[in-house]
PDB file of C-alpha atoms in Angstrom:
ATOM      1  CA  GLY U 318      -1.020  20.479  -2.931  1.00 54.00           C
ATOM      2  CA  ALA U 319      -3.632  18.682  -0.915  1.00 79.00           C
ATOM      3  CA  GLY U 320      -2.650  15.166  -1.933  1.00 92.00           C
ATOM      4  CA  VAL U 321       0.142  13.107  -3.403  1.00 96.00           C
ATOM      5  CA  SER U 322       0.649  14.052  -7.023  1.00 97.00           C
ATOM      6  CA  GLN U 323       2.160  11.754  -9.612  1.00 98.00           C
ATOM      7  CA  SER U 324       3.088  12.485 -13.189  1.00 97.00           C
ATOM      8  CA  PRO U 325       2.601  11.539 -15.860  1.00 97.00           C
ATOM      9  CA  ARG U 326      -0.692   9.809 -15.319  1.00 97.00           C
ATOM     10  CA  TYR U 327      -0.062   7.547 -18.304  1.00 97.00           C
ATOM     11  CA  LYS U 328       3.192   6.716 -20.019  1.00 98.00           C
ATOM     12  CA  VAL U 329       3.606   4.633 -23.139  1.00 98.00           C
ATOM     13  CA  THR U 330       7.167   3.909 -24.139  1.00 98.00           C
ATOM     14  CA  LYS U 331       9.016   1.607 -26.424  1.00 97.00           C
ATOM     15  CA  ARG U 332      11.099  -1.247 -25.156  1.00 97.00           C
ATOM     16  CA  GLY U 333      14.636  -0.127 -24.450  1.00 98.00           C
ATOM     17  CA  GLN U 334      13.778   3.472 -23.600  1.00 98.00           C
ATOM     18  CA  ASP U 335      14.349   5.042 -20.216  1.00 98.00           C
ATOM     19  CA  VAL U 336      11.437   6.497 -18.254  1.00 98.00           C
ATOM     20  CA  ALA U 337      11.253   8.786 -15.242  1.00 98.00           C
ATOM     21  CA  LEU U 338       8.212   8.829 -13.015  1.00 98.00           C
ATOM     22  CA  ARG U 339       7.683  11.735 -10.688  1.00 98.00           C
ATOM     23  CA  CYS U 340       6.087  11.918  -7.260  1.00 98.00           C
ATOM     24  CA  ASP U 341       5.266  15.076  -5.351  1.00 97.00           C
ATOM     25  CA  PRO U 342       4.304  14.086  -1.789  1.00 96.00           C
ATOM     26  CA  ILE U 343       2.071  15.897   0.651  1.00 94.00           C
ATOM     27  CA  SER U 344       3.915  18.901   2.006  1.00 92.00           C
ATOM     28  CA  GLY U 345       5.739  18.093   5.217  1.00 89.00           C
ATOM     29  CA  HIS U 346       5.559  14.339   4.856  1.00 91.00           C
ATOM     30  CA  VAL U 347       8.777  12.730   5.946  1.00 90.00           C
ATOM     31  CA  SER U 348       8.491   9.310   4.382  1.00 91.00           C
ATOM     32  CA  LEU U 349       7.950   8.533   0.715  1.00 94.00           C
ATOM     33  CA  TYR U 350       7.291   5.116  -0.744  1.00 95.00           C
ATOM     34  CA  TRP U 351       7.233   3.618  -4.216  1.00 97.00           C
ATOM     35  CA  TYR U 352       5.094   0.616  -5.096  1.00 97.00           C
ATOM     36  CA  ARG U 353       4.290  -1.306  -8.239  1.00 97.00           C
ATOM     37  CA  GLN U 354       0.842  -2.785  -8.640  1.00 96.00           C
ATOM     38  CA  ALA U 355      -0.272  -5.287 -11.225  1.00 92.00           C
ATOM     39  CA  LEU U 356      -3.948  -5.505 -12.081  1.00 88.00           C
ATOM     40  CA  GLY U 357      -5.874  -7.341  -9.386  1.00 88.00           C
ATOM     41  CA  GLN U 358      -2.827  -7.627  -7.142  1.00 91.00           C
ATOM     42  CA  GLY U 359      -1.635  -5.893  -4.011  1.00 94.00           C
ATOM     43  CA  PRO U 360       0.948  -3.110  -4.108  1.00 95.00           C
ATOM     44  CA  GLU U 361       4.450  -4.523  -4.343  1.00 95.00           C
ATOM     45  CA  PHE U 362       6.993  -2.590  -2.285  1.00 94.00           C
ATOM     46  CA  LEU U 363       9.891  -1.130  -4.256  1.00 96.00           C
ATOM     47  CA  THR U 364      11.697   1.382  -2.058  1.00 96.00           C
ATOM     48  CA  TYR U 365      11.207   4.119   0.493  1.00 92.00           C
ATOM     49  CA  PHE U 366      12.840   7.299   1.771  1.00 93.00           C
ATOM     50  CA  ASN U 367      12.944   9.162   5.021  1.00 90.00           C
ATOM     51  CA  TYR U 368      13.688  12.750   4.059  1.00 92.00           C
ATOM     52  CA  GLU U 369      16.310  12.442   1.313  1.00 95.00           C
ATOM     53  CA  ALA U 370      17.800   9.181   2.568  1.00 94.00           C
ATOM     54  CA  GLN U 371      16.851   5.988   0.810  1.00 95.00           C
ATOM     55  CA  GLN U 372      16.174   3.578   3.661  1.00 90.00           C
ATOM     56  CA  ASP U 373      15.322   0.385   1.889  1.00 90.00           C
ATOM     57  CA  LYS U 374      15.638  -0.495  -1.770  1.00 92.00           C
ATOM     58  CA  SER U 375      15.293  -4.215  -1.364  1.00 91.00           C
ATOM     59  CA  GLY U 376      12.124  -4.259  -3.442  1.00 94.00           C
ATOM     60  CA  LEU U 377      13.667  -2.836  -6.586  1.00 97.00           C
ATOM     61  CA  PRO U 378      13.523  -5.717  -9.104  1.00 96.00           C
ATOM     62  CA  ASN U 379      16.958  -5.189 -10.635  1.00 96.00           C
ATOM     63  CA  ASP U 380      19.572  -2.555 -11.278  1.00 96.00           C
ATOM     64  CA  ARG U 381      17.548  -0.980 -14.081  1.00 98.00           C
ATOM     65  CA  PHE U 382      15.355   0.530 -11.383  1.00 98.00           C
ATOM     66  CA  SER U 383      16.528   3.438  -9.264  1.00 98.00           C
ATOM     67  CA  ALA U 384      14.958   6.176  -7.200  1.00 98.00           C
ATOM     68  CA  GLU U 385      16.035   9.437  -5.694  1.00 97.00           C
ATOM     69  CA  ARG U 386      14.660  12.166  -3.480  1.00 97.00           C
ATOM     70  CA  PRO U 387      17.500  14.691  -3.459  1.00 96.00           C
ATOM     71  CA  GLU U 388      15.884  17.460  -1.420  1.00 94.00           C
ATOM     72  CA  GLY U 389      13.630  15.359   0.718  1.00 91.00           C
ATOM     73  CA  SER U 390      10.479  16.281  -1.167  1.00 94.00           C
ATOM     74  CA  ILE U 391       9.890  15.328  -4.812  1.00 97.00           C
ATOM     75  CA  SER U 392      11.033  11.879  -5.819  1.00 98.00           C
ATOM     76  CA  THR U 393      11.794  10.305  -9.164  1.00 98.00           C
ATOM     77  CA  LEU U 394      11.650   6.620 -10.000  1.00 98.00           C
ATOM     78  CA  THR U 395      13.733   5.845 -13.062  1.00 98.00           C
ATOM     79  CA  ILE U 396      13.547   2.693 -15.128  1.00 98.00           C
ATOM     80  CA  GLN U 397      16.335   2.246 -17.631  1.00 98.00           C
ATOM     81  CA  ARG U 398      16.132   0.126 -20.775  1.00 98.00           C
ATOM     82  CA  THR U 399      12.469  -0.659 -20.175  1.00 98.00           C
ATOM     83  CA  GLU U 400      11.117  -4.112 -20.859  1.00 97.00           C
ATOM     84  CA  GLN U 401       7.554  -5.248 -21.478  1.00 96.00           C
ATOM     85  CA  ARG U 402       7.439  -6.908 -18.059  1.00 96.00           C
ATOM     86  CA  ASP U 403       7.891  -3.449 -16.501  1.00 97.00           C
ATOM     87  CA  SER U 404       4.354  -2.539 -17.601  1.00 97.00           C
ATOM     88  CA  ALA U 405       2.311  -1.850 -14.473  1.00 97.00           C
ATOM     89  CA  MET U 406       0.808   0.864 -12.299  1.00 97.00           C
ATOM     90  CA  TYR U 407       3.502   2.627 -10.302  1.00 98.00           C
ATOM     91  CA  ARG U 408       2.234   4.216  -7.125  1.00 97.00           C
ATOM     92  CA  CYS U 409       3.822   6.668  -4.782  1.00 97.00           C
ATOM     93  CA  ALA U 410       2.726   7.208  -1.205  1.00 96.00           C
ATOM     94  CA  SER U 411       3.815   9.552   1.545  1.00 94.00           C
ATOM     95  CA  SER U 412       3.538   9.478   5.295  1.00 90.00           C
ATOM     96  CA  LEU U 413       3.787  12.177   7.911  1.00 84.00           C
ATOM     97  CA  ALA U 414       6.008  10.515  10.481  1.00 71.00           C
ATOM     98  CA  GLN U 415       8.710   7.905  10.326  1.00 61.00           C
ATOM     99  CA  GLY U 416       8.231   6.480  13.795  1.00 55.00           C
ATOM    100  CA  GLY U 417       4.722   6.826  15.085  1.00 60.00           C
ATOM    101  CA  PHE U 418       2.228   4.862  13.092  1.00 65.00           C
ATOM    102  CA  ARG U 419      -1.079   5.955  14.475  1.00 60.00           C
ATOM    103  CA  ASN U 420      -1.206   9.321  12.819  1.00 59.00           C
ATOM    104  CA  SER U 421       0.755   8.382   9.765  1.00 78.00           C
ATOM    105  CA  PRO U 422      -1.009   6.069   7.391  1.00 87.00           C
ATOM    106  CA  LEU U 423       0.270   6.109   3.856  1.00 91.00           C
ATOM    107  CA  HIS U 424      -1.450   8.520   1.525  1.00 93.00           C
ATOM    108  CA  PHE U 425      -1.331   7.299  -2.043  1.00 95.00           C
ATOM    109  CA  GLY U 426      -1.166   9.136  -5.324  1.00 96.00           C
ATOM    110  CA  ASN U 427      -3.277   8.079  -8.286  1.00 94.00           C
ATOM    111  CA  GLY U 428      -0.316   6.360  -9.885  1.00 96.00           C
ATOM    112  CA  THR U 429       1.405   6.309 -13.241  1.00 98.00           C
ATOM    113  CA  ARG U 430       0.291   3.593 -15.602  1.00 97.00           C
ATOM    114  CA  LEU U 431       3.330   2.522 -17.568  1.00 98.00           C
ATOM    115  CA  THR U 432       2.940   0.565 -20.786  1.00 97.00           C
ATOM    116  CA  VAL U 433       6.039  -0.720 -22.535  1.00 97.00           C
ATOM    117  CA  THR U 434       5.425  -1.725 -26.135  1.00 96.00           C
TER     118      THR U 434
ATOM    119  CA  ALA D 923      10.960 -10.374   6.735  1.00 56.00           C
ATOM    120  CA  GLN D 924       7.376  -9.472   7.266  1.00 61.00           C
ATOM    121  CA  LYS D 925       4.647 -11.269   5.444  1.00 90.00           C
ATOM    122  CA  ILE D 926       0.955 -10.526   4.996  1.00 96.00           C
ATOM    123  CA  THR D 927      -1.507 -13.210   3.959  1.00 96.00           C
ATOM    124  CA  GLN D 928      -5.031 -12.669   2.723  1.00 97.00           C
ATOM    125  CA  THR D 929      -6.503 -16.057   1.937  1.00 95.00           C
ATOM    126  CA  GLN D 930      -9.795 -14.945   0.395  1.00 96.00           C
ATOM    127  CA  PRO D 931      -9.367 -13.845  -3.225  1.00 94.00           C
ATOM    128  CA  GLY D 932     -13.066 -13.007  -3.429  1.00 96.00           C
ATOM    129  CA  MET D 933     -15.975 -12.592  -1.059  1.00 96.00           C
ATOM    130  CA  PHE D 934     -19.680 -11.984  -1.544  1.00 97.00           C
ATOM    131  CA  VAL D 935     -22.025 -10.425   0.982  1.00 97.00           C
ATOM    132  CA  GLN D 936     -25.661  -9.445   0.908  1.00 97.00           C
ATOM    133  CA  GLU D 937     -26.412  -5.770   1.301  1.00 97.00           C
ATOM    134  CA  LYS D 938     -26.955  -4.749   4.940  1.00 97.00           C
ATOM    135  CA  GLU D 939     -25.195  -7.825   6.278  1.00 97.00           C
ATOM    136  CA  ALA D 940     -21.802  -7.936   7.984  1.00 98.00           C
ATOM    137  CA  VAL D 941     -18.695  -9.448   6.422  1.00 98.00           C
ATOM    138  CA  THR D 942     -15.258 -10.389   7.732  1.00 98.00           C
ATOM    139  CA  LEU D 943     -12.139 -10.158   5.588  1.00 98.00           C
ATOM    140  CA  ASP D 944      -9.234 -12.227   6.850  1.00 98.00           C
ATOM    141  CA  CYS D 945      -5.652 -11.125   7.305  1.00 98.00           C
ATOM    142  CA  THR D 946      -2.783 -12.917   8.996  1.00 97.00           C
ATOM    143  CA  TYR D 947       0.722 -11.608   9.348  1.00 96.00           C
ATOM    144  CA  ASP D 948       4.147 -12.723  10.386  1.00 94.00           C
ATOM    145  CA  THR D 949       6.727 -10.596  12.143  1.00 91.00           C
ATOM    146  CA  SER D 950       9.388 -10.897  14.796  1.00 89.00           C
ATOM    147  CA  ASP D 951       9.199  -7.215  15.696  1.00 89.00           C
ATOM    148  CA  PRO D 952       7.149  -6.686  18.884  1.00 90.00           C
ATOM    149  CA  SER D 953       6.124  -3.226  17.713  1.00 89.00           C
ATOM    150  CA  TYR D 954       4.143  -2.904  14.522  1.00 90.00           C
ATOM    151  CA  GLY D 955       1.078  -1.350  12.977  1.00 91.00           C
ATOM    152  CA  LEU D 956      -1.624  -2.952  10.903  1.00 94.00           C
ATOM    153  CA  PHE D 957      -3.593  -1.071   8.276  1.00 94.00           C
ATOM    154  CA  TRP D 958      -6.520  -1.756   5.994  1.00 97.00           C
ATOM    155  CA  TYR D 959      -7.036  -0.007   2.686  1.00 97.00           C
ATOM    156  CA  LYS D 960      -9.921  -0.011   0.225  1.00 97.00           C
ATOM    157  CA  GLN D 961      -9.354   0.211  -3.509  1.00 97.00           C
ATOM    158  CA  PRO D 962     -12.525   0.779  -5.530  1.00 96.00           C
ATOM    159  CA  SER D 963     -12.625   0.281  -9.283  1.00 94.00           C
ATOM    160  CA  SER D 964     -11.489   3.891  -9.706  1.00 93.00           C
ATOM    161  CA  GLY D 965      -8.074   2.772  -8.476  1.00 92.00           C
ATOM    162  CA  GLU D 966      -7.518   5.115  -5.568  1.00 93.00           C
ATOM    163  CA  MET D 967      -6.219   3.715  -2.288  1.00 95.00           C
ATOM    164  CA  ILE D 968      -8.337   4.733   0.676  1.00 95.00           C
ATOM    165  CA  PHE D 969      -7.080   4.279   4.225  1.00 94.00           C
ATOM    166  CA  LEU D 970      -9.759   2.689   6.417  1.00 96.00           C
ATOM    167  CA  ILE D 971      -8.454   1.702   9.823  1.00 95.00           C
ATOM    168  CA  TYR D 972      -5.313   1.234  11.912  1.00 94.00           C
ATOM    169  CA  GLN D 973      -4.403  -1.114  14.780  1.00 94.00           C
ATOM    170  CA  GLY D 974      -1.220  -0.852  16.814  1.00 92.00           C
ATOM    171  CA  SER D 975       0.411  -3.955  18.216  1.00 92.00           C
ATOM    172  CA  TYR D 976       0.221  -2.577  21.763  1.00 91.00           C
ATOM    173  CA  ASP D 977      -3.348  -1.376  21.518  1.00 91.00           C
ATOM    174  CA  GLN D 978      -5.489  -3.021  24.147  1.00 89.00           C
ATOM    175  CA  GLN D 979      -8.757  -2.551  22.331  1.00 94.00           C
ATOM    176  CA  ASN D 980      -9.821  -3.405  18.824  1.00 96.00           C
ATOM    177  CA  ALA D 981      -9.903  -0.428  16.507  1.00 95.00           C
ATOM    178  CA  THR D 982     -13.201   0.861  15.192  1.00 97.00           C
ATOM    179  CA  GLU D 983     -13.975   3.491  12.563  1.00 95.00           C
ATOM    180  CA  GLY D 984     -17.656   3.857  11.796  1.00 97.00           C
ATOM    181  CA  ARG D 985     -18.828   0.662  10.108  1.00 97.00           C
ATOM    182  CA  TYR D 986     -15.297  -0.744  10.108  1.00 98.00           C
ATOM    183  CA  SER D 987     -13.796  -2.640  12.985  1.00 97.00           C
ATOM    184  CA  LEU D 988     -10.676  -4.677  13.314  1.00 97.00           C
ATOM    185  CA  ASN D 989     -10.747  -8.048  15.049  1.00 96.00           C
ATOM    186  CA  PHE D 990      -7.182  -8.116  16.363  1.00 96.00           C
ATOM    187  CA  GLN D 991      -5.956 -11.402  17.792  1.00 96.00           C
ATOM    188  CA  LYS D 992      -2.312 -10.816  18.579  1.00 95.00           C
ATOM    189  CA  ALA D 993      -1.430 -14.332  19.685  1.00 94.00           C
ATOM    190  CA  ARG D 994      -2.828 -15.721  16.458  1.00 95.00           C
ATOM    191  CA  LYS D 995      -1.288 -12.888  14.441  1.00 96.00           C
ATOM    192  CA  SER D 996      -4.530 -12.066  12.755  1.00 97.00           C
ATOM    193  CA  ALA D 997      -6.130  -8.708  12.017  1.00 97.00           C
ATOM    194  CA  ASN D 998      -9.449  -9.317  10.343  1.00 98.00           C
ATOM    195  CA  LEU D 999     -11.521  -6.446   9.014  1.00 98.00           C
ATOM    196  CA  VAL D1000     -15.211  -6.487   9.860  1.00 98.00           C
ATOM    197  CA  ILE D1001     -17.576  -4.366   7.802  1.00 98.00           C
ATOM    198  CA  SER D1002     -21.025  -4.028   9.324  1.00 97.00           C
ATOM    199  CA  ALA D1003     -24.216  -3.216   7.432  1.00 97.00           C
ATOM    200  CA  SER D1004     -22.627  -3.634   4.001  1.00 97.00           C
ATOM    201  CA  GLN D1005     -23.494  -1.132   1.313  1.00 97.00           C
ATOM    202  CA  LEU D1006     -23.248  -1.428  -2.447  1.00 97.00           C
ATOM    203  CA  GLY D1007     -20.457   1.132  -2.356  1.00 97.00           C
ATOM    204  CA  ASP D1008     -18.351  -1.234  -0.269  1.00 98.00           C
ATOM    205  CA  SER D1009     -17.698  -3.360  -3.356  1.00 98.00           C
ATOM    206  CA  ALA D1010     -13.953  -3.005  -3.892  1.00 97.00           C
ATOM    207  CA  MET D1011     -10.587  -4.611  -3.321  1.00 97.00           C
ATOM    208  CA  TYR D1012      -9.438  -4.586   0.287  1.00 98.00           C
ATOM    209  CA  PHE D1013      -5.797  -4.759   1.287  1.00 98.00           C
ATOM    210  CA  CYS D1014      -4.237  -5.521   4.628  1.00 97.00           C
ATOM    211  CA  ALA D1015      -0.803  -4.034   5.313  1.00 95.00           C
ATOM    212  CA  MET D1016       1.795  -3.979   8.067  1.00 93.00           C
ATOM    213  CA  ARG D1017       4.571  -1.672   9.141  1.00 89.00           C
ATOM    214  CA  GLU D1018       7.220  -2.743  11.643  1.00 86.00           C
ATOM    215  CA  TYR D1019       8.737  -0.233  14.063  1.00 79.00           C
ATOM    216  CA  ASN D1020      12.282  -1.320  13.270  1.00 77.00           C
ATOM    217  CA  ASN D1021      11.707  -1.488   9.545  1.00 75.00           C
ATOM    218  CA  ASN D1022       9.508   1.292   8.351  1.00 74.00           C
ATOM    219  CA  ASP D1023       8.645  -0.134   4.984  1.00 80.00           C
ATOM    220  CA  MET D1024       5.002  -1.098   4.546  1.00 87.00           C
ATOM    221  CA  ARG D1025       4.053  -4.373   2.942  1.00 91.00           C
ATOM    222  CA  PHE D1026       0.658  -5.339   1.558  1.00 95.00           C
ATOM    223  CA  GLY D1027      -1.267  -8.541   1.176  1.00 96.00           C
ATOM    224  CA  ALA D1028      -2.626  -9.779  -2.144  1.00 95.00           C
ATOM    225  CA  GLY D1029      -6.067  -8.389  -1.393  1.00 96.00           C
ATOM    226  CA  THR D1030      -9.661  -9.582  -1.221  1.00 97.00           C
ATOM    227  CA  ARG D1031     -12.249  -8.534  -3.757  1.00 97.00           C
ATOM    228  CA  LEU D1032     -15.529  -7.874  -1.974  1.00 98.00           C
ATOM    229  CA  THR D1033     -18.780  -7.816  -3.899  1.00 98.00           C
ATOM    230  CA  VAL D1034     -21.928  -6.581  -2.183  1.00 98.00           C
ATOM    231  CA  LYS D1035     -25.108  -8.016  -3.646  1.00 97.00           C
ATOM    232  CA  PRO D1036     -28.348  -5.998  -3.636  1.00 95.00           C
TER     233      PRO D1036
END
């Protein structure tokens, strides 16, 4: 597709359930990032991949959060045993190149709004 | 660890006037890139402008320019001739060459008054 696609757009789940959020990056983009954004706040870094390799997961809040990108394209962010504090907008972004910055700003998807009740 | 600071939670500007949004950063990596994004109320993230740490000149993109002061570690966004459609949240972000993750500041909410 032309842009970064995320699904679902909205997800309401009950506390304790697992959720999987999907990101389909722009074709050919090497790097893929996951962010969490609270209302009125800046995107909070969670993790990122170059191709299928997870390069940095230091932003994942705890071990209930995990991400994968097995074939270097689509990525899934999984939250196990969801809690109300996990409610937020989860954004995915992709970037063309891993080294050169000038031609590789992050392109963001529209996000998945997760609500844990 | 890199850190981005935006000290202005909110800013107001009169239509057609210029406004400067502040951003300071902290890094020990000599090679890095600085980015500004706009987030209107619709929620999308729109890339505005990029400045590389080795760039000799300040970046410009239309009405956007970046006042890059490397020694002071600041990368302020200047919007000239403000328009009502410029009302949005603005985020500063940085990527280090040796650590490709991209970190964002807390943002500045700009309101353009008619």
